[in-house]
PDB file of C-alpha atoms in Angstrom:
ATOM      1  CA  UNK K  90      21.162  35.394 -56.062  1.00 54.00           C
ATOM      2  CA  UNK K  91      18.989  32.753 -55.698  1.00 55.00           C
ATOM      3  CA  UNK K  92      21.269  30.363 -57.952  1.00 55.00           C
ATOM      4  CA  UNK K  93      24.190  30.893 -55.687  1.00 51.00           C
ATOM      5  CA  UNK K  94      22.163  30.122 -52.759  1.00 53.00           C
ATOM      6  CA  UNK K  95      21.261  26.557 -54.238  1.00 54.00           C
ATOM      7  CA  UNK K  96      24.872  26.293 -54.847  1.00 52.00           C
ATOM      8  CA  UNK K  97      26.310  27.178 -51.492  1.00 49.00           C
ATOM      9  CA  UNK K  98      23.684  25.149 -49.823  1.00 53.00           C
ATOM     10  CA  UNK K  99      24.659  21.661 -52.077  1.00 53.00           C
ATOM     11  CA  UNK K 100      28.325  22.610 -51.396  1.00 54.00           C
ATOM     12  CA  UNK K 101      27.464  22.542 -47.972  1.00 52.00           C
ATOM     13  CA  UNK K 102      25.291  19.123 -47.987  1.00 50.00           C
ATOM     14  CA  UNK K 103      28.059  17.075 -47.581  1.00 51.00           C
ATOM     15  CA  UNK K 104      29.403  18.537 -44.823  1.00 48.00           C
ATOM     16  CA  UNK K 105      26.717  18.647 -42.623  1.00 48.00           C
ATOM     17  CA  UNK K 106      26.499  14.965 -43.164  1.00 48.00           C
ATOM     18  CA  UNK K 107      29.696  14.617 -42.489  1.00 48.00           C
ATOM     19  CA  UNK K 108      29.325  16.390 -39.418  1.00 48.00           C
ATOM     20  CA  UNK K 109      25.958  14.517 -38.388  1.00 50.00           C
ATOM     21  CA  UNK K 110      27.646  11.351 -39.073  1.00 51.00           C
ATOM     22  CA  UNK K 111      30.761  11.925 -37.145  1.00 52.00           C
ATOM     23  CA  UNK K 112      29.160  13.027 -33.892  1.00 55.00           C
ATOM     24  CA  UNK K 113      30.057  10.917 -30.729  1.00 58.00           C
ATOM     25  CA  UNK K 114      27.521   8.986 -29.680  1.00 63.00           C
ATOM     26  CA  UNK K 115      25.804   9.492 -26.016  1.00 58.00           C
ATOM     27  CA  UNK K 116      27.644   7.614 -23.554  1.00 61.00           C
ATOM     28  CA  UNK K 117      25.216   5.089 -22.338  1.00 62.00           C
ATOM     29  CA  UNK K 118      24.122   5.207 -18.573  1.00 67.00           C
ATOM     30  CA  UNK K 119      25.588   2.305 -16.511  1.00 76.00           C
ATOM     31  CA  UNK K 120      23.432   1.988 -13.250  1.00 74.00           C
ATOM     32  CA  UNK K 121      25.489   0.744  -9.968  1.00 88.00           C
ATOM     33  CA  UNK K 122      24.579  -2.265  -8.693  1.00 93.00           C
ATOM     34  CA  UNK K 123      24.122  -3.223  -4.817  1.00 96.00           C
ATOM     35  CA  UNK K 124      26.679  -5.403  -2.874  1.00 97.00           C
ATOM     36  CA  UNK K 125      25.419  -7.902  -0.098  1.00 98.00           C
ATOM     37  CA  UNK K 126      27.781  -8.145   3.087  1.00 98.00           C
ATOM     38  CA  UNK K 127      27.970 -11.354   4.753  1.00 98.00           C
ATOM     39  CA  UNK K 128      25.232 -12.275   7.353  1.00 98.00           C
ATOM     40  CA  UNK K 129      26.148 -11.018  10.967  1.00 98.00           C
ATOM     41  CA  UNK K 130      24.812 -12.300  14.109  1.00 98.00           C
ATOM     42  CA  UNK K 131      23.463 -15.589  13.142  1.00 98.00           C
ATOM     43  CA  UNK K 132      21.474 -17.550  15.565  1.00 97.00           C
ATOM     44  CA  UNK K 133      19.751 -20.606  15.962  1.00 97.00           C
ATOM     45  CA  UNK K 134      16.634 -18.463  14.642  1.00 96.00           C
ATOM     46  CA  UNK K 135      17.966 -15.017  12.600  1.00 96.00           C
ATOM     47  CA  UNK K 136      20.092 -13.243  11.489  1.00 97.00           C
ATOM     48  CA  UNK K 137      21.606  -9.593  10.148  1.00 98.00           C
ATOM     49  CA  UNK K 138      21.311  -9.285   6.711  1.00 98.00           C
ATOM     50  CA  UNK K 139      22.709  -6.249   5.223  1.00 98.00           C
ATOM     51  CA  UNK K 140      24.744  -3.990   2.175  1.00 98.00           C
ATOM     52  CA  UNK K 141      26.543  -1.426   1.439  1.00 96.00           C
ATOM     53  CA  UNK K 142      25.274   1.922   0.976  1.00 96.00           C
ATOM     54  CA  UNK K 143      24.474   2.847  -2.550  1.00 94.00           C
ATOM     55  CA  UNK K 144      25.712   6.338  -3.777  1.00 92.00           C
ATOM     56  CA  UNK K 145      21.362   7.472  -5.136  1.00 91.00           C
ATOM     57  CA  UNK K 146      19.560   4.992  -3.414  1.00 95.00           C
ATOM     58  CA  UNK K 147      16.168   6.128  -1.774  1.00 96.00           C
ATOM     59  CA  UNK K 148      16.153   2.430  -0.531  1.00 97.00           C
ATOM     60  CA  UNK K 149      16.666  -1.137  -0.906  1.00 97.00           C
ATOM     61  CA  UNK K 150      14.244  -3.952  -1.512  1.00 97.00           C
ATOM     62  CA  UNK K 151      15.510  -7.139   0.157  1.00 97.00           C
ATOM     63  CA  UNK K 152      14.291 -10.465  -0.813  1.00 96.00           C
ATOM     64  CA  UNK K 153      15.100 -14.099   1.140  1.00 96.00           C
ATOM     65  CA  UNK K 154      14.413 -17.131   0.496  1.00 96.00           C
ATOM     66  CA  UNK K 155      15.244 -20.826   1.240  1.00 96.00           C
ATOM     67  CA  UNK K 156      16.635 -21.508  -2.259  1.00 94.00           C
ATOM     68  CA  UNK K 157      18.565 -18.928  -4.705  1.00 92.00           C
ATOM     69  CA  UNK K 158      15.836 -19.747  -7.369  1.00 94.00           C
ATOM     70  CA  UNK K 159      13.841 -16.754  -5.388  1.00 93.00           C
ATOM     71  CA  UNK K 160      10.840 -18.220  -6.173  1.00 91.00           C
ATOM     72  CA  UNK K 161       7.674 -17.022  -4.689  1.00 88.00           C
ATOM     73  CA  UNK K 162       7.273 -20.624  -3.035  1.00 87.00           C
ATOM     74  CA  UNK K 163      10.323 -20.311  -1.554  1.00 89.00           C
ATOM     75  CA  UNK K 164      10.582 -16.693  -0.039  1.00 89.00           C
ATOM     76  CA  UNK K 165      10.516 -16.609   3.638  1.00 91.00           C
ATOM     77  CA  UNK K 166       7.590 -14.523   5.703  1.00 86.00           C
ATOM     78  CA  UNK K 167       6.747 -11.288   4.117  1.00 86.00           C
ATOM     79  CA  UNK K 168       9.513 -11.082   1.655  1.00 88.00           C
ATOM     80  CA  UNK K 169      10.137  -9.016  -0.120  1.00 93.00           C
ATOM     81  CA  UNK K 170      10.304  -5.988   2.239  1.00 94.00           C
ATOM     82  CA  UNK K 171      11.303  -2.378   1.390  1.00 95.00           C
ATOM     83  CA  UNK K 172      14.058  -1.050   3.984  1.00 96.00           C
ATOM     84  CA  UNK K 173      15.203   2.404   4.489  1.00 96.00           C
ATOM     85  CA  UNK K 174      18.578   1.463   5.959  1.00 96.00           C
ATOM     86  CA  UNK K 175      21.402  -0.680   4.905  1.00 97.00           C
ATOM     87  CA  UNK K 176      20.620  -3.679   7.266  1.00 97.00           C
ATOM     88  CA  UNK K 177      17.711  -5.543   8.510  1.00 97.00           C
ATOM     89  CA  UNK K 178      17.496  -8.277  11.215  1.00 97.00           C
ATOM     90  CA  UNK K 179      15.770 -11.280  10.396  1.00 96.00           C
ATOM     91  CA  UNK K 180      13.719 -13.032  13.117  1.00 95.00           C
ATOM     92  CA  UNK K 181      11.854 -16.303  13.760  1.00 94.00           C
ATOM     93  CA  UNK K 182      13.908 -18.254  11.121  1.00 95.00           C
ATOM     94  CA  UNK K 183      14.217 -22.582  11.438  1.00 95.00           C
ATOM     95  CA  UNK K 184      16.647 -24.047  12.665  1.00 96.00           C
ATOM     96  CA  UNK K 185      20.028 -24.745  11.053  1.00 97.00           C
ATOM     97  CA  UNK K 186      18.390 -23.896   7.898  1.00 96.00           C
ATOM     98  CA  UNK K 187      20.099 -22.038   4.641  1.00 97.00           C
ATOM     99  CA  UNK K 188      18.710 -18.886   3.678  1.00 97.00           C
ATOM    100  CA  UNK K 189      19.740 -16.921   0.670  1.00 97.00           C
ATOM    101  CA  UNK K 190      19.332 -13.093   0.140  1.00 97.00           C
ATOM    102  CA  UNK K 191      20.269 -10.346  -2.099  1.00 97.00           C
ATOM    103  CA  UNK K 192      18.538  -6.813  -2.555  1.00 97.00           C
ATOM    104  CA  UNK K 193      17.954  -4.514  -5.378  1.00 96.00           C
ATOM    105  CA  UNK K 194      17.990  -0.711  -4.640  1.00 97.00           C
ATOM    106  CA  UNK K 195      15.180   2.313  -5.671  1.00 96.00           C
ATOM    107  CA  UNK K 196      17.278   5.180  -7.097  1.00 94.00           C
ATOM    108  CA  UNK K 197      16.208   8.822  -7.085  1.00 93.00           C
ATOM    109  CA  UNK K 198      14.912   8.792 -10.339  1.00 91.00           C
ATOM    110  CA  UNK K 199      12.939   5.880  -9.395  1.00 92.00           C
ATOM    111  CA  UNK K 200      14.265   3.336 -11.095  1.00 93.00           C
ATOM    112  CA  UNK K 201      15.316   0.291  -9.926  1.00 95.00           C
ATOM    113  CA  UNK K 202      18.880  -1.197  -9.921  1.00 96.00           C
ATOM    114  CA  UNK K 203      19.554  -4.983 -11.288  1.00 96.00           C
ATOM    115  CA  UNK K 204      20.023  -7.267  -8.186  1.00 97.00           C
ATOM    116  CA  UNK K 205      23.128  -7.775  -5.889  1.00 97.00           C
ATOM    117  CA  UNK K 206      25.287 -10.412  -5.545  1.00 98.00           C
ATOM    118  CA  UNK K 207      23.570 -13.284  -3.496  1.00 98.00           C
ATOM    119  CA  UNK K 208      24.522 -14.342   0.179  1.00 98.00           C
ATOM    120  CA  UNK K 209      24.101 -17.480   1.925  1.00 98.00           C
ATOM    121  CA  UNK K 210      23.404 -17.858   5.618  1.00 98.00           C
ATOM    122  CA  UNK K 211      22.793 -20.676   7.626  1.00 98.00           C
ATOM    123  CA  UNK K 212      21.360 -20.407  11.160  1.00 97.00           C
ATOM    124  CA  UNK K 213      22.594 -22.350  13.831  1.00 96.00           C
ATOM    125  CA  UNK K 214      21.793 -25.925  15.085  1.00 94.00           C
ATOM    126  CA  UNK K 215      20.567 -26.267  18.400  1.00 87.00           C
ATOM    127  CA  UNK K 216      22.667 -27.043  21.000  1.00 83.00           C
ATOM    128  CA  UNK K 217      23.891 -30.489  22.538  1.00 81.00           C
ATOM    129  CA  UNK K 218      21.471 -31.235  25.440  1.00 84.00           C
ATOM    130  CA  UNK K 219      24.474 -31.479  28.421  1.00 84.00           C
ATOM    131  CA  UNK K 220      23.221 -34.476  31.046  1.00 84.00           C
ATOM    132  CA  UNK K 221      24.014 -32.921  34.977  1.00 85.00           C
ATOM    133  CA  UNK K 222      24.175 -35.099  37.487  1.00 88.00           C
ATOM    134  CA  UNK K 223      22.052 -36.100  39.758  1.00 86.00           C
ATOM    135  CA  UNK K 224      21.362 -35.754  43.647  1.00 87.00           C
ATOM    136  CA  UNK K 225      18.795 -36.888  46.199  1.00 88.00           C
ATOM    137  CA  UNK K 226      18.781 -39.873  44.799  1.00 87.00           C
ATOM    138  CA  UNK K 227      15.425 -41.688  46.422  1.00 89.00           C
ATOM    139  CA  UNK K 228      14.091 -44.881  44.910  1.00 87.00           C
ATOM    140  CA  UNK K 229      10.999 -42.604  43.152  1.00 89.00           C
ATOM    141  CA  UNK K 230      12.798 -39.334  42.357  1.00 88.00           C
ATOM    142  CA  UNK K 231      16.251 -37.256  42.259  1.00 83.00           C
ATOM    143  CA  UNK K 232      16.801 -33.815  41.515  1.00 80.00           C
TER     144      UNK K 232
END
């Protein structure tokens, strides 16, 4: 009995190789990435930044800066900030100035995804002084 058993189980060697070696490997996990929308109601001093929503996002972590290095030197105010929604309105910005941003999302799991695509927005330049004319005219003062 026992020499059949050693027989059956080298016949069988082989094919549980075989069988090892054939199995499909595990597909391998491809995490989404975020997409940055184009700035929205830009101003001389801010603007809208904001994304699409992200199918397992708990929320996003947005990051701007004044050159798409994202460099600490370069990030603008308290950036990076954490933001529950899928916008966030920028305030107190200079002057026709460029600002980049892009945002990375926290999943579930807790995990974070690779960053998004990068956005540029520029605020706007002040306006052209307009001259109005003048009245009262006196030889020390008009109005």
């Amino acid at each position: 009995m026992r020499k059949i058993h050693k027989t059956l189980s080298l016949c069988f060697l082989p094919l549980i190789v075989i069988a090892i070696g054939c199995m499909p490997e595990e597909p391998e996990f491809i995490r989404p990435i975020p997409k940055a929308s184009p700035a929205t109601g830009i101003t001389t001093t801010g603007f809208k930044a904001s994304w699409k929503p992200l199918l397992g996002a708990e929320s996003y972590k947005l990051e701007v800066a004044i050159d798409e290095s994202f460099e600490e030197e370069f990030m603008v105010g308290e950036m990076p900030v954490d933001v529950q929604d899928t916008s966030y309105v920028l305030k107190n910005l200079n002057v026709a100035q460029s600002y980049y941003y892009r945002i990375n999302a926290r999943l579930r799991t807790g995990e974070r995804t690779d960053y998004s695509n990068i956005v540029i927005a520029t605020t706007l330049g002040m306006p052209k002084p307009v001259a109005l004319t003048a009245s009262k005219i006196t030889p020390t003062q008009f109005t």
